[in-house]
Short mmCIF file of C-alpha atoms in Angstrom, two decimals:
data_model
loop_
_atom_site.label_atom_id
_atom_site.label_comp_id
_atom_site.label_asym_id
_atom_site.label_seq_id
_atom_site.Cartn_x
_atom_site.Cartn_y
_atom_site.Cartn_z
CA UNK E 1 300.33 81.79 273.90
CA UNK E 2 300.78 81.46 270.16
CA UNK E 3 301.93 78.52 268.04
CA UNK E 4 304.21 79.95 265.37
CA UNK E 5 305.10 76.96 263.20
CA UNK E 6 302.65 76.84 260.27
CA UNK E 7 303.19 73.99 257.78
CA UNK E 8 304.12 74.87 254.22
CA UNK E 9 302.11 74.31 251.07
CA UNK E 10 303.85 71.14 249.90
CA UNK E 11 303.58 69.43 253.28
CA UNK E 12 299.85 70.07 253.60
CA UNK E 13 299.16 69.16 249.96
CA UNK E 14 300.93 65.83 250.38
CA UNK E 15 299.12 65.18 253.64
CA UNK E 16 295.80 65.80 251.91
CA UNK E 17 296.67 63.45 249.06
CA UNK E 18 297.86 60.57 251.21
CA UNK E 19 295.00 60.92 253.69
CA UNK E 20 292.39 60.99 250.92
CA UNK E 21 293.99 57.89 249.39
CA UNK E 22 293.63 55.99 252.67
CA UNK E 23 289.91 56.80 252.61
CA UNK E 24 289.62 55.46 249.07
CA UNK E 25 289.84 58.72 247.10
CA UNK E 26 292.25 59.10 244.20
CA UNK E 27 292.56 62.84 243.80
CA UNK E 28 294.03 62.44 240.31
CA UNK E 29 290.72 60.94 239.21
CA UNK E 30 288.95 64.08 240.41
CA UNK E 31 291.46 66.58 239.06
CA UNK E 32 290.15 69.78 237.54
CA UNK E 33 290.59 73.53 237.52
CA UNK E 34 288.90 74.42 240.82
CA UNK E 35 291.42 75.04 243.58
CA UNK E 36 290.93 73.72 247.09
CA UNK E 37 292.76 75.78 249.70
CA UNK E 38 293.54 75.23 253.35
CA UNK E 39 292.86 77.95 255.93
CA UNK E 40 295.84 76.57 257.89
CA UNK E 41 298.26 78.37 255.57
CA UNK E 42 296.00 79.89 252.92
CA UNK E 43 297.68 77.82 250.21
CA UNK E 44 296.20 75.42 247.66
CA UNK E 45 295.89 71.75 248.62
CA UNK E 46 294.77 70.44 245.24
CA UNK E 47 292.42 71.18 242.37
CA UNK E 48 289.18 69.38 241.54
CA UNK E 49 286.58 69.19 238.82
CA UNK E 50 283.10 70.39 239.72
CA UNK E 51 279.73 68.92 238.86
CA UNK E 52 277.63 71.03 236.52
CA UNK E 53 274.07 71.97 237.36
CA UNK E 54 273.00 69.53 234.63
CA UNK E 55 274.79 66.78 236.53
CA UNK E 56 272.30 67.20 239.37
CA UNK E 57 269.51 65.88 237.13
CA UNK E 58 271.47 62.71 236.46
CA UNK E 59 272.34 62.26 240.13
CA UNK E 60 268.72 62.65 241.23
CA UNK E 61 267.54 60.24 238.53
CA UNK E 62 270.01 57.62 239.76
CA UNK E 63 268.91 58.22 243.32
CA UNK E 64 265.27 57.74 242.35
CA UNK E 65 266.11 54.36 240.82
CA UNK E 66 267.91 53.38 244.01
CA UNK E 67 264.89 54.51 246.04
CA UNK E 68 262.58 52.11 244.22
CA UNK E 69 264.71 49.25 245.49
CA UNK E 70 265.76 50.57 248.89
CA UNK E 71 262.24 51.41 250.08
CA UNK E 72 261.30 47.72 249.87
CA UNK E 73 264.24 46.59 252.01
CA UNK E 74 263.19 45.96 255.64
CA UNK E 75 264.29 48.79 257.91
CA UNK E 76 266.49 46.56 260.15
CA UNK E 77 268.34 45.41 257.02
CA UNK E 78 268.80 49.05 256.05
CA UNK E 79 270.22 49.55 259.53
CA UNK E 80 272.91 46.97 258.78
CA UNK E 81 274.31 49.28 256.11
CA UNK E 82 274.47 52.19 258.54
CA UNK E 83 276.10 49.92 261.12
CA UNK E 84 278.85 49.13 258.62
CA UNK E 85 279.27 52.82 257.81
CA UNK E 86 279.84 53.51 261.51
CA UNK E 87 282.42 50.73 261.71
CA UNK E 88 284.34 52.08 258.72
CA UNK E 89 284.21 55.62 260.09
CA UNK E 90 285.79 54.31 263.29
CA UNK E 91 288.60 52.77 261.23
CA UNK E 92 289.14 56.04 259.35
CA UNK E 93 288.44 58.40 262.24
CA UNK E 94 291.87 60.03 262.19
CA UNK E 95 291.88 60.25 258.38
CA UNK E 96 288.57 62.07 258.14
CA UNK E 97 289.56 64.30 261.08
CA UNK E 98 292.79 65.23 259.31
CA UNK E 99 290.89 66.29 256.19
CA UNK E 100 288.51 68.35 258.33
CA UNK E 101 291.46 70.12 259.95
CA UNK E 102 293.09 70.72 256.59
CA UNK E 103 289.99 72.10 254.90
CA UNK E 104 288.26 74.11 257.62
CA UNK E 105 290.98 74.61 260.26
CA UNK E 106 289.46 72.74 263.20
CA UNK E 107 291.83 71.75 265.96
CA UNK E 108 292.51 68.01 266.10
CA UNK E 109 290.34 67.24 269.12
CA UNK E 110 287.35 69.05 267.62
CA UNK E 111 287.87 67.39 264.24
CA UNK E 112 288.06 63.96 265.87
CA UNK E 113 285.00 64.90 267.91
CA UNK E 114 283.11 65.64 264.71
CA UNK E 115 283.91 62.17 263.36
CA UNK E 116 282.92 60.62 266.67
CA UNK E 117 279.61 62.40 266.30
CA UNK E 118 279.23 60.68 262.93
CA UNK E 119 279.91 57.31 264.52
CA UNK E 120 277.41 58.08 267.27
CA UNK E 121 274.63 58.99 264.85
CA UNK E 122 275.23 55.71 263.03
CA UNK E 123 274.76 53.87 266.34
CA UNK E 124 271.60 55.86 266.98
CA UNK E 125 270.23 55.18 263.50
CA UNK E 126 270.90 51.44 263.75
CA UNK E 127 268.71 51.29 266.85
CA UNK E 128 266.18 53.55 265.15
CA UNK E 129 265.86 51.06 262.29
CA UNK E 130 263.85 48.83 264.67
CA UNK E 131 261.84 51.69 266.16
CA UNK E 132 260.14 53.53 263.29
CA UNK E 133 256.95 53.38 265.28
CA UNK E 134 253.44 54.18 264.14
CA UNK E 135 250.49 54.05 266.52
CA UNK E 136 247.05 52.55 266.85
CA UNK E 137 244.13 54.78 267.81
CA UNK E 138 240.64 53.72 268.96
CA UNK E 139 238.06 53.88 266.19
CA UNK E 140 234.55 55.16 266.85
CA UNK E 141 233.20 52.41 264.59
CA UNK E 142 232.86 48.85 265.88
CA UNK E 143 234.96 46.26 264.11
CA UNK E 144 237.43 48.83 262.79
CA UNK E 145 241.09 49.45 263.49
CA UNK E 146 242.54 52.94 263.07
CA UNK E 147 246.33 53.29 262.84
CA UNK E 148 249.15 55.24 261.27
CA UNK E 149 252.14 53.88 259.39
CA UNK E 150 255.37 55.52 258.24
CA UNK E 151 256.94 54.93 254.84
CA UNK E 152 260.11 56.03 253.01
CA UNK E 153 259.77 59.53 251.60
CA UNK E 154 262.09 59.71 248.59
CA UNK E 155 265.33 61.39 247.59
CA UNK E 156 266.87 63.61 250.28
CA UNK E 157 269.03 66.51 249.14
CA UNK E 158 271.62 67.74 251.63
CA UNK E 159 273.33 71.14 251.35
CA UNK E 160 275.95 71.49 254.09
CA UNK E 161 278.13 74.32 255.35
CA UNK E 162 281.90 74.43 255.85
CA UNK E 163 281.96 74.53 259.65
CA UNK E 164 280.72 70.96 260.09
CA UNK E 165 281.79 69.53 256.75
CA UNK E 166 280.99 65.90 257.65
CA UNK E 167 278.81 65.63 260.75
CA UNK E 168 275.75 67.40 259.32
CA UNK E 169 275.83 65.10 256.30
CA UNK E 170 275.96 62.10 258.61
CA UNK E 171 273.02 63.35 260.70
CA UNK E 172 270.92 63.40 257.56
CA UNK E 173 272.38 60.38 255.82
CA UNK E 174 272.35 57.85 258.64
CA UNK E 175 268.74 58.65 259.48
CA UNK E 176 267.63 58.94 255.84
CA UNK E 177 269.13 55.56 254.95
CA UNK E 178 267.36 53.66 257.72
CA UNK E 179 264.14 55.49 256.78
CA UNK E 180 264.53 54.14 253.24
CA UNK E 181 265.73 57.29 251.46
CA UNK E 182 268.77 57.85 249.22
CA UNK E 183 270.84 61.01 249.59
CA UNK E 184 272.34 63.48 247.11
CA UNK E 185 274.84 65.70 248.89
CA UNK E 186 276.07 69.13 247.82
CA UNK E 187 278.91 69.88 250.29
CA UNK E 188 280.44 73.27 250.92
CA UNK E 189 282.78 74.20 248.10
CA UNK E 190 285.30 74.95 250.87
CA UNK E 191 285.39 71.32 252.04
CA UNK E 192 285.09 68.97 249.05
CA UNK E 193 287.90 66.60 250.08
CA UNK E 194 286.13 65.71 253.30
CA UNK E 195 282.96 65.05 251.31
CA UNK E 196 284.72 62.82 248.79
CA UNK E 197 286.31 60.84 251.62
CA UNK E 198 282.98 60.34 253.41
CA UNK E 199 281.35 59.31 250.14
CA UNK E 200 284.13 56.79 249.43
CA UNK E 201 283.75 55.27 252.89
CA UNK E 202 279.98 54.95 252.50
CA UNK E 203 280.40 53.56 248.97
CA UNK E 204 282.55 50.79 250.43
CA UNK E 205 279.86 50.01 253.01
CA UNK E 206 277.20 49.99 250.28
CA UNK E 207 279.22 47.53 248.20
CA UNK E 208 279.92 45.25 251.15
CA UNK E 209 276.22 45.20 252.08
CA UNK E 210 275.09 44.65 248.47
CA UNK E 211 272.90 47.74 248.59
CA UNK E 212 272.02 49.91 245.56
CA UNK E 213 275.13 51.76 244.49
CA UNK E 214 273.48 55.15 244.06
CA UNK E 215 272.04 55.39 247.56
CA UNK E 216 274.58 58.13 248.25
CA UNK E 217 276.04 60.59 245.77
CA UNK E 218 278.12 63.75 246.06
CA UNK E 219 277.77 66.67 243.66
CA UNK E 220 280.71 69.02 244.21
CA UNK E 221 280.06 72.48 242.89
CA UNK E 222 279.03 76.04 243.49
CA UNK E 223 275.79 77.89 244.08
CA UNK E 224 274.32 76.77 240.73
CA UNK E 225 274.60 73.14 241.80
CA UNK E 226 272.96 73.88 245.11
CA UNK E 227 270.16 75.78 243.38
CA UNK E 228 269.57 72.90 240.98
CA UNK E 229 269.19 70.56 243.94
CA UNK E 230 266.85 73.00 245.69
CA UNK E 231 264.63 73.35 242.62
CA UNK E 232 264.56 69.69 241.57
CA UNK E 233 261.08 68.19 241.74
CA UNK E 234 262.61 64.76 242.33
CA UNK E 235 264.07 65.84 245.69
CA UNK E 236 261.41 65.08 248.29
CA UNK E 237 263.24 66.68 251.23
CA UNK E 238 265.88 69.39 251.02
CA UNK E 239 267.99 69.73 254.16
CA UNK E 240 270.03 72.92 254.08
CA UNK E 241 272.48 74.30 256.63
CA UNK E 242 273.77 77.84 256.30
CA UNK E 243 272.94 81.48 256.84
CA UNK E 244 269.51 82.95 257.39
CA UNK E 245 269.94 84.78 254.09
CA UNK E 246 270.42 81.43 252.35
CA UNK E 247 267.35 80.03 254.11
CA UNK E 248 265.18 82.92 252.93
CA UNK E 249 266.05 81.94 249.36
CA UNK E 250 265.84 78.17 249.78
CA UNK E 251 262.62 77.86 251.80
CA UNK E 252 260.25 79.57 249.35
CA UNK E 253 261.78 77.80 246.33
CA UNK E 254 261.24 74.38 247.86
CA UNK E 255 257.76 75.32 249.06
CA UNK E 256 256.86 76.60 245.58
CA UNK E 257 257.25 73.06 244.23
CA UNK E 258 255.52 71.59 247.31
CA UNK E 259 258.67 69.91 248.51
CA UNK E 260 259.74 69.63 252.12
CA UNK E 261 262.60 71.63 253.57
CA UNK E 262 264.59 71.20 256.76
CA UNK E 263 266.44 74.42 257.50
CA UNK E 264 269.27 74.88 260.00
CA UNK E 265 270.15 78.56 259.77
CA UNK E 266 271.75 81.33 261.81
CA UNK E 267 272.44 81.38 265.51
CA UNK E 268 273.06 84.31 267.85
CA UNK E 269 273.39 82.35 271.03
CA UNK E 270 273.48 83.72 274.56
CA UNK E 271 274.31 82.54 278.04
CA UNK E 272 272.85 84.12 281.15
CA UNK E 273 275.09 84.09 284.24
CA UNK E 274 273.19 84.56 287.49
CA UNK E 275 274.53 85.85 290.81
CA UNK E 276 274.62 82.30 292.25
CA UNK E 277 276.58 80.80 289.35
CA UNK E 278 279.76 78.78 289.86
CA UNK E 279 282.13 81.16 288.07
CA UNK E 280 284.86 78.55 287.63
CA UNK E 281 282.45 76.28 285.80
CA UNK E 282 280.91 79.17 283.90
CA UNK E 283 284.29 80.45 282.71
CA UNK E 284 285.26 77.07 281.27
CA UNK E 285 281.91 76.65 279.55
CA UNK E 286 281.91 80.16 278.14
CA UNK E 287 285.44 80.02 276.74
CA UNK E 288 284.81 76.74 274.92
CA UNK E 289 281.46 77.88 273.53
CA UNK E 290 282.74 81.31 272.46
CA UNK E 291 286.26 80.48 271.22
CA UNK E 292 285.93 76.86 270.06
CA UNK E 293 286.18 76.33 266.29
CA UNK E 294 287.43 79.94 266.15
CA UNK E 295 283.87 81.12 266.75
CA UNK E 296 282.61 79.42 263.58
CA UNK E 297 279.96 77.08 265.02
CA UNK E 298 276.28 77.78 264.53
CA UNK E 299 276.01 77.21 268.30
CA UNK E 300 278.92 79.53 269.18
CA UNK E 301 278.20 81.75 272.17
CA UNK E 302 278.04 85.31 270.91
CA UNK E 303 276.28 87.10 273.79
CA UNK E 304 276.97 86.87 277.51
CA UNK E 305 274.28 88.32 279.77
CA UNK E 306 275.73 88.67 283.27
CA UNK E 307 274.20 89.83 286.54
CA UNK E 308 275.67 93.17 287.54
CA UNK E 309 276.90 91.74 290.87
CA UNK E 310 279.31 89.32 289.14
CA UNK E 311 279.92 90.91 285.74
CA UNK E 312 283.25 92.54 286.70
CA UNK E 313 284.71 89.39 288.23
CA UNK E 314 283.59 87.20 285.35
CA UNK E 315 284.87 89.66 282.75
CA UNK E 316 288.28 89.71 284.46
CA UNK E 317 288.39 85.91 284.42
CA UNK E 318 287.53 85.82 280.72
CA UNK E 319 290.11 88.46 279.81
CA UNK E 320 292.75 86.36 281.55
CA UNK E 321 291.59 83.14 279.85
CA UNK E 322 291.46 84.76 276.40
CA UNK E 323 295.00 86.01 276.80
CA UNK E 324 296.23 82.47 277.46
CA UNK E 325 294.48 80.76 274.54
CA UNK E 326 297.01 79.09 272.21
CA UNK E 327 296.30 80.30 268.67
CA UNK E 328 297.95 78.58 265.72
CA UNK E 329 298.29 75.46 263.58
CA UNK E 330 295.14 73.47 264.37
CA UNK E 331 296.98 70.17 264.00
CA UNK E 332 299.74 71.13 266.44
CA UNK E 333 299.56 69.73 269.95
CA UNK E 334 298.18 72.21 272.45
CA UNK E 335 296.48 74.57 269.98
CA UNK E 336 292.97 75.57 271.02
CA UNK E 337 292.12 78.19 268.39
CA UNK E 338 292.78 77.58 264.72
CA UNK E 339 292.32 79.91 261.75
CA UNK E 340 289.26 81.65 260.40
CA UNK E 341 288.07 80.04 257.18
CA UNK E 342 289.28 82.89 254.92
CA UNK E 343 290.01 86.58 254.69
CA UNK E 344 286.36 87.48 254.29
CA UNK E 345 285.63 86.06 257.73
CA UNK E 346 288.42 88.15 259.25
CA UNK E 347 287.12 91.29 257.52
CA UNK E 348 283.62 90.60 258.85
CA UNK E 349 285.07 90.25 262.34
CA UNK E 350 286.90 93.56 262.11
CA UNK E 351 283.82 95.28 260.71
CA UNK E 352 281.72 94.01 263.64
CA UNK E 353 284.32 95.20 266.15
CA UNK E 354 284.34 98.64 264.53
CA UNK E 355 280.54 98.80 264.65
CA UNK E 356 280.54 97.72 268.30
CA UNK E 357 283.00 100.49 269.15
CA UNK E 358 280.81 103.02 267.38
CA UNK E 359 277.85 101.79 269.44
CA UNK E 360 279.63 102.28 272.75
CA UNK E 361 281.43 98.96 273.04
CA UNK E 362 284.85 98.53 274.59
CA UNK E 363 287.22 95.83 273.32
CA UNK E 364 288.78 94.33 276.44
CA UNK E 365 290.51 91.27 274.97
CA UNK E 366 291.72 89.94 271.64
CA UNK E 367 290.39 90.91 268.26
CA UNK E 368 293.65 91.29 266.35
CA UNK E 369 295.26 89.22 263.64
CA UNK E 370 298.08 86.87 264.57
CA UNK E 371 300.70 84.85 262.66
CA UNK E 372 300.52 87.13 259.63
CA UNK E 373 304.30 86.85 259.15
CA UNK E 374 304.31 83.05 259.44
CA UNK E 375 301.21 82.58 257.27
CA UNK E 376 300.49 85.73 255.24
CA UNK E 377 297.67 84.08 253.29
CA UNK E 378 295.93 82.63 256.36
CA UNK E 379 293.79 84.48 258.89
CA UNK E 380 294.36 83.74 262.56
CA UNK E 381 292.68 85.98 265.12
CA UNK E 382 292.65 86.02 268.88
CA UNK E 383 289.06 85.68 270.14
CA UNK E 384 287.59 89.03 271.10
CA UNK E 385 285.72 90.11 274.22
CA UNK E 386 283.63 93.27 273.99
CA UNK E 387 281.90 95.03 276.91
CA UNK E 388 278.63 96.78 275.99
CA UNK E 389 276.20 98.66 278.21
CA UNK E 390 273.21 97.31 276.29
CA UNK E 391 272.23 95.09 273.37
CA UNK E 392 272.92 97.37 270.39
CA UNK E 393 272.35 96.88 266.67
CA UNK E 394 275.60 95.00 266.02
CA UNK E 395 274.62 92.40 268.63
CA UNK E 396 271.40 91.66 266.76
CA UNK E 397 273.36 90.19 263.85
CA UNK E 398 275.35 86.98 263.77
CA UNK E 399 279.01 87.54 262.94
CA UNK E 400 280.62 84.19 262.14
CA UNK E 401 283.79 84.90 264.07
CA UNK E 402 285.03 84.67 267.68
CA UNK E 403 283.42 87.77 269.20
CA UNK E 404 281.69 87.60 272.56
CA UNK E 405 279.60 90.60 273.66
CA UNK E 406 279.25 91.00 277.46
CA UNK E 407 276.04 92.68 278.63
CA UNK E 408 274.93 93.43 282.21
CA UNK E 409 271.50 92.81 283.72
CA UNK E 410 269.87 93.40 287.11
CA UNK E 411 266.62 91.43 287.03
CA UNK E 412 266.12 87.87 285.74
CA UNK E 413 263.12 88.92 283.66
CA UNK E 414 265.45 91.39 281.96
CA UNK E 415 267.96 88.61 281.30
CA UNK E 416 265.32 86.42 279.65
CA UNK E 417 264.13 89.36 277.56
CA UNK E 418 267.70 90.06 276.38
CA UNK E 419 268.20 86.39 275.52
CA UNK E 420 265.05 86.40 273.39
CA UNK E 421 265.45 89.87 271.84
CA UNK E 422 267.27 88.74 268.69
CA UNK E 423 265.84 87.36 265.44
CA UNK E 424 267.64 84.01 265.80
CA UNK E 425 266.62 81.20 268.15
CA UNK E 426 269.10 78.33 268.08
CA UNK E 427 270.90 77.76 271.39
CA UNK E 428 270.95 79.28 274.86
CA UNK E 429 272.12 78.50 278.37
CA UNK E 430 271.95 79.72 281.93
CA UNK E 431 274.62 79.35 284.59
CA UNK E 432 272.94 79.37 287.99
CA UNK E 433 272.63 77.44 291.23
CA UNK E 434 269.20 78.92 291.80
CA UNK E 435 266.69 76.17 290.94
CA UNK E 436 263.88 78.66 290.36
CA UNK E 437 265.98 80.57 287.81
CA UNK E 438 266.90 77.36 286.02
CA UNK E 439 263.31 76.19 285.83
CA UNK E 440 262.09 79.58 284.62
CA UNK E 441 264.70 79.62 281.87
CA UNK E 442 263.52 76.17 280.72
CA UNK E 443 259.82 77.06 280.92
CA UNK E 444 257.45 78.33 278.24
CA UNK E 445 258.11 81.91 279.39
CA UNK E 446 261.88 81.42 279.40
CA UNK E 447 264.31 80.99 276.51
CA UNK E 448 262.64 80.85 273.09
CA UNK E 449 265.45 78.80 271.53
CA UNK E 450 265.40 75.25 270.26
CA UNK E 451 268.28 74.31 272.57
CA UNK E 452 268.08 75.44 276.20
CA UNK E 453 270.82 74.38 278.64
CA UNK E 454 271.56 74.76 282.34
CA UNK E 455 275.15 75.02 283.62
CA UNK E 456 276.77 74.14 280.31
CA UNK E 457 277.56 76.33 277.32
CA UNK E 458 275.60 76.83 274.13
CA UNK E 459 277.63 74.42 271.99
CA UNK E 460 278.42 70.73 272.20
CA UNK E 461 274.99 69.15 271.58
CA UNK E 462 274.61 65.37 271.75
CA UNK E 463 273.11 63.41 268.86
CA UNK E 464 270.41 61.79 271.03
CA UNK E 465 268.39 65.01 271.15
CA UNK E 466 266.82 66.79 268.20
CA UNK E 467 269.05 69.61 266.96
CA UNK E 468 267.65 72.87 265.62
CA UNK E 469 266.12 76.20 266.49
CA UNK E 470 263.24 78.61 266.15
CA UNK E 471 262.57 81.98 264.51
CA UNK E 472 265.21 82.85 261.88
CA UNK E 473 267.09 79.65 262.69
CA UNK E 474 264.51 77.96 260.46
CA UNK E 475 262.59 75.59 262.69
CA UNK E 476 264.22 72.41 261.39
CA UNK E 477 265.24 69.45 263.54
CA UNK E 478 267.96 66.95 262.75
CA UNK E 479 269.77 64.11 264.51
CA UNK E 480 268.02 62.44 267.46
CA UNK E 481 264.66 62.17 269.21
CA UNK E 482 261.84 62.00 266.62
CA UNK E 483 263.66 64.02 263.93
CA UNK E 484 263.43 60.86 261.78
CA UNK E 485 259.81 61.74 260.96
CA UNK E 486 260.98 64.49 258.59
CA UNK E 487 262.47 61.77 256.37
CA UNK E 488 259.29 59.69 256.09
CA UNK E 489 255.70 60.09 254.97
CA UNK E 490 252.80 59.28 257.27
CA UNK E 491 249.72 57.30 256.24
CA UNK E 492 246.56 57.03 258.33
CA UNK E 493 244.98 53.60 257.83
CA UNK E 494 241.52 52.27 258.61
CA UNK E 495 240.93 48.50 258.55
CA UNK E 496 237.30 47.30 258.56
CA UNK E 497 236.97 43.72 259.74
CA UNK E 498 233.34 43.99 260.86
CA UNK E 499 231.57 42.80 257.74
CA UNK E 500 229.38 45.90 257.97
CA UNK E 501 229.92 49.42 256.66
CA UNK E 502 229.14 51.94 259.38
CA UNK E 503 230.20 55.47 258.48
CA UNK E 504 232.10 57.88 260.72
CA UNK E 505 230.27 60.57 262.67
CA UNK E 506 227.02 58.58 262.34
CA UNK E 507 226.49 59.57 258.69
CA UNK E 508 223.66 57.62 257.03
CA UNK E 509 224.17 57.07 253.30
CA UNK E 510 221.93 54.05 252.73
CA UNK E 511 221.07 53.17 249.13
#
């Protein structure tokens, strides 16, 4: 199935303008010479002015001034601002989702899901604002109290990627704000309209709550702007989402100035399908994880490790499902696979398929370009399924495109080893009705990823749990659980109410 009607340039440009206006963004006020294109048709939506690297200094200075005020505001009062942000996002849910679809090509349900994730993290952060817990520990000295307290950290810099142009910002911003930190955001240059809309919505919440106006700022620009944010000594925490290559550059630069970094980098995610698996359930989970967002999620399933007793049946089911996937205009009803972000992504996909073939792989579904006549400047591709006898070199690398490599296994130890035998460690899953297999996959000797699932796919994480991965994924954690601690500084406190001065460890220093 293929959706052939792709909107023209004028229709999408007008949609972008009117939608941005409803969010509070006047695109004329941001006009410049940098074009913003849509992957839906490959045509320009508008043009914007970019922030210079020098503008980062001014933004961080303003954020530092806001921090001096915001850190003294009680955390539950800070939560009131985030509550209002969530309310306004609910009002503008369809508007922000439309901009996401226009700029990065997400289908409507996934774009709306991204905004719902933003609303959910606001709800989480509001509750968190009353739960920034320290702890009290027993002191070895009589008449002393030993405890730890948590305090606002400082300016948080956020560098986000195109594939989640709003949600990742919200994960950082909602939590940072209740922790007492302002945010300076460098969005992907491929999705600036979404960023401006989110900033306008938060600016309205800030004004309504009488909070410091520079608590949130957006610096739209290229790599030089991102580098300026990375290197700025006034940025206490730098949260960066992107490729492992980007993380290798960012991490040492932030560490060199003794700043903190939170890195969410590459994923090369696998699912293991055991002989007892429910293949109906597995097929649905696999197709969404592998083909959703046109394979452009960090949690996209890229490897499928299937027991030899069921690999043929499951592969046949997937070939059938891939052939039925509706590819086309992401905003059209019924579309499940939208466009790749640009031509470079399509070329990377074709290069990976060629490498897989050279390494003994067989393309059994998809892989080709579609809608080239209807949208010659856009890049639509049917998700690809590749059978491989073993995990070859091409499988070791993450290709940010909808390619799923199918690999057989015979022994569960072998399956775990295949899952772990890549440099990345973000997400993983196992489909099985064997309790022992499930528990082994979740155990210390099982999957080495930061996200480990049973009987669901690799994508679709909830905000209540910490999100992130190990190895070349960077080790960072965002969103739920205790990820808030990255945005605060810890102090260990000793209170002496004894009237005496005993020293720890029995030290005698009498004078």
